[in-house]
XYZ file of C-alpha atoms in Angstrom:
96
model
C 135.488 -123.958 1.804
C 138.420 -121.555 1.914
C 139.740 -119.826 -1.157
C 143.177 -118.433 -1.736
C 143.142 -115.494 -4.094
C 146.328 -114.501 -5.908
C 148.133 -111.306 -5.095
C 148.353 -109.195 -8.212
C 151.464 -107.185 -8.864
C 149.923 -105.004 -11.568
C 146.974 -102.710 -11.167
C 144.404 -101.872 -13.788
C 143.685 -98.257 -14.677
C 140.702 -96.768 -12.835
C 138.721 -96.309 -16.066
C 139.166 -99.954 -17.033
C 137.973 -101.154 -13.622
C 134.837 -99.014 -13.913
C 134.218 -100.297 -17.444
C 134.556 -103.926 -16.291
C 132.115 -103.302 -13.447
C 129.575 -101.741 -15.792
C 129.878 -104.555 -18.383
C 129.813 -107.506 -15.960
C 126.011 -107.774 -15.524
C 125.354 -107.850 -19.259
C 128.259 -110.184 -20.020
C 127.291 -112.698 -17.333
C 123.643 -112.526 -18.395
C 124.134 -112.878 -22.144
C 127.308 -114.950 -22.499
C 127.239 -116.562 -19.088
C 129.916 -118.715 -17.570
C 130.948 -122.058 -19.049
C 130.965 -124.832 -16.474
C 131.465 -128.417 -17.584
C 131.432 -130.071 -14.162
C 128.028 -131.744 -13.862
C 128.159 -131.872 -10.069
C 128.727 -128.118 -9.969
C 125.930 -127.499 -12.478
C 123.511 -129.672 -10.516
C 124.251 -127.703 -7.332
C 123.433 -124.470 -9.182
C 120.252 -125.843 -10.712
C 117.177 -124.110 -9.354
C 119.105 -121.311 -7.641
C 117.430 -117.924 -7.768
C 118.946 -115.590 -10.362
C 120.635 -118.362 -12.373
C 119.627 -120.094 -15.601
C 121.489 -123.124 -16.871
C 121.592 -123.772 -20.601
C 123.705 -126.836 -21.350
C 127.122 -126.121 -19.870
C 126.511 -122.360 -19.555
C 125.321 -120.621 -16.432
C 123.582 -117.298 -17.085
C 123.225 -114.786 -14.268
C 120.403 -112.332 -13.678
C 121.959 -108.844 -14.056
C 120.402 -107.756 -10.740
C 122.178 -110.635 -8.976
C 125.525 -109.581 -10.461
C 124.970 -105.931 -9.569
C 123.979 -106.835 -5.994
C 127.078 -108.997 -5.534
C 129.376 -106.325 -6.964
C 127.807 -103.758 -4.629
C 128.219 -106.094 -1.632
C 131.862 -106.765 -2.519
C 132.568 -103.055 -3.053
C 130.962 -102.179 0.291
C 133.108 -104.759 2.074
C 136.241 -103.450 0.391
C 135.181 -99.850 1.096
C 135.127 -100.702 4.819
C 138.588 -102.255 4.592
C 139.847 -99.241 2.655
C 138.550 -96.826 5.265
C 140.042 -98.926 8.056
C 143.520 -99.008 6.494
C 143.826 -96.315 3.798
C 147.565 -96.751 3.290
C 147.323 -100.326 1.970
C 145.281 -99.533 -1.163
C 146.296 -97.965 -4.412
C 144.320 -95.636 -6.698
C 142.785 -98.439 -8.795
C 141.580 -100.311 -5.712
C 140.069 -97.075 -4.385
C 138.183 -96.685 -7.684
C 136.610 -100.108 -7.252
C 135.339 -99.142 -3.828
C 134.075 -95.731 -4.904
C 136.159 -93.729 -2.486
């Protein structure tokens, strides 16, 4: 399945990006993600690092942290390959 992500015209301040990254594991663990599509929920059922409670999917904080780290590493590689295409906030996300 291919996804098309929107192009954002505004950037978030570096401090806010870092705060979002640090809060994501707790937020996704405690509050979770609301998903009302039963087919989607059934596909997630039994997956490692996920707990389903009604229509909420709760994520293990370690799973969230690992996925953020993987994403940041991928973006870090892209940033190093083409440093002129990223702004300061995007560099903060990648830790460079």
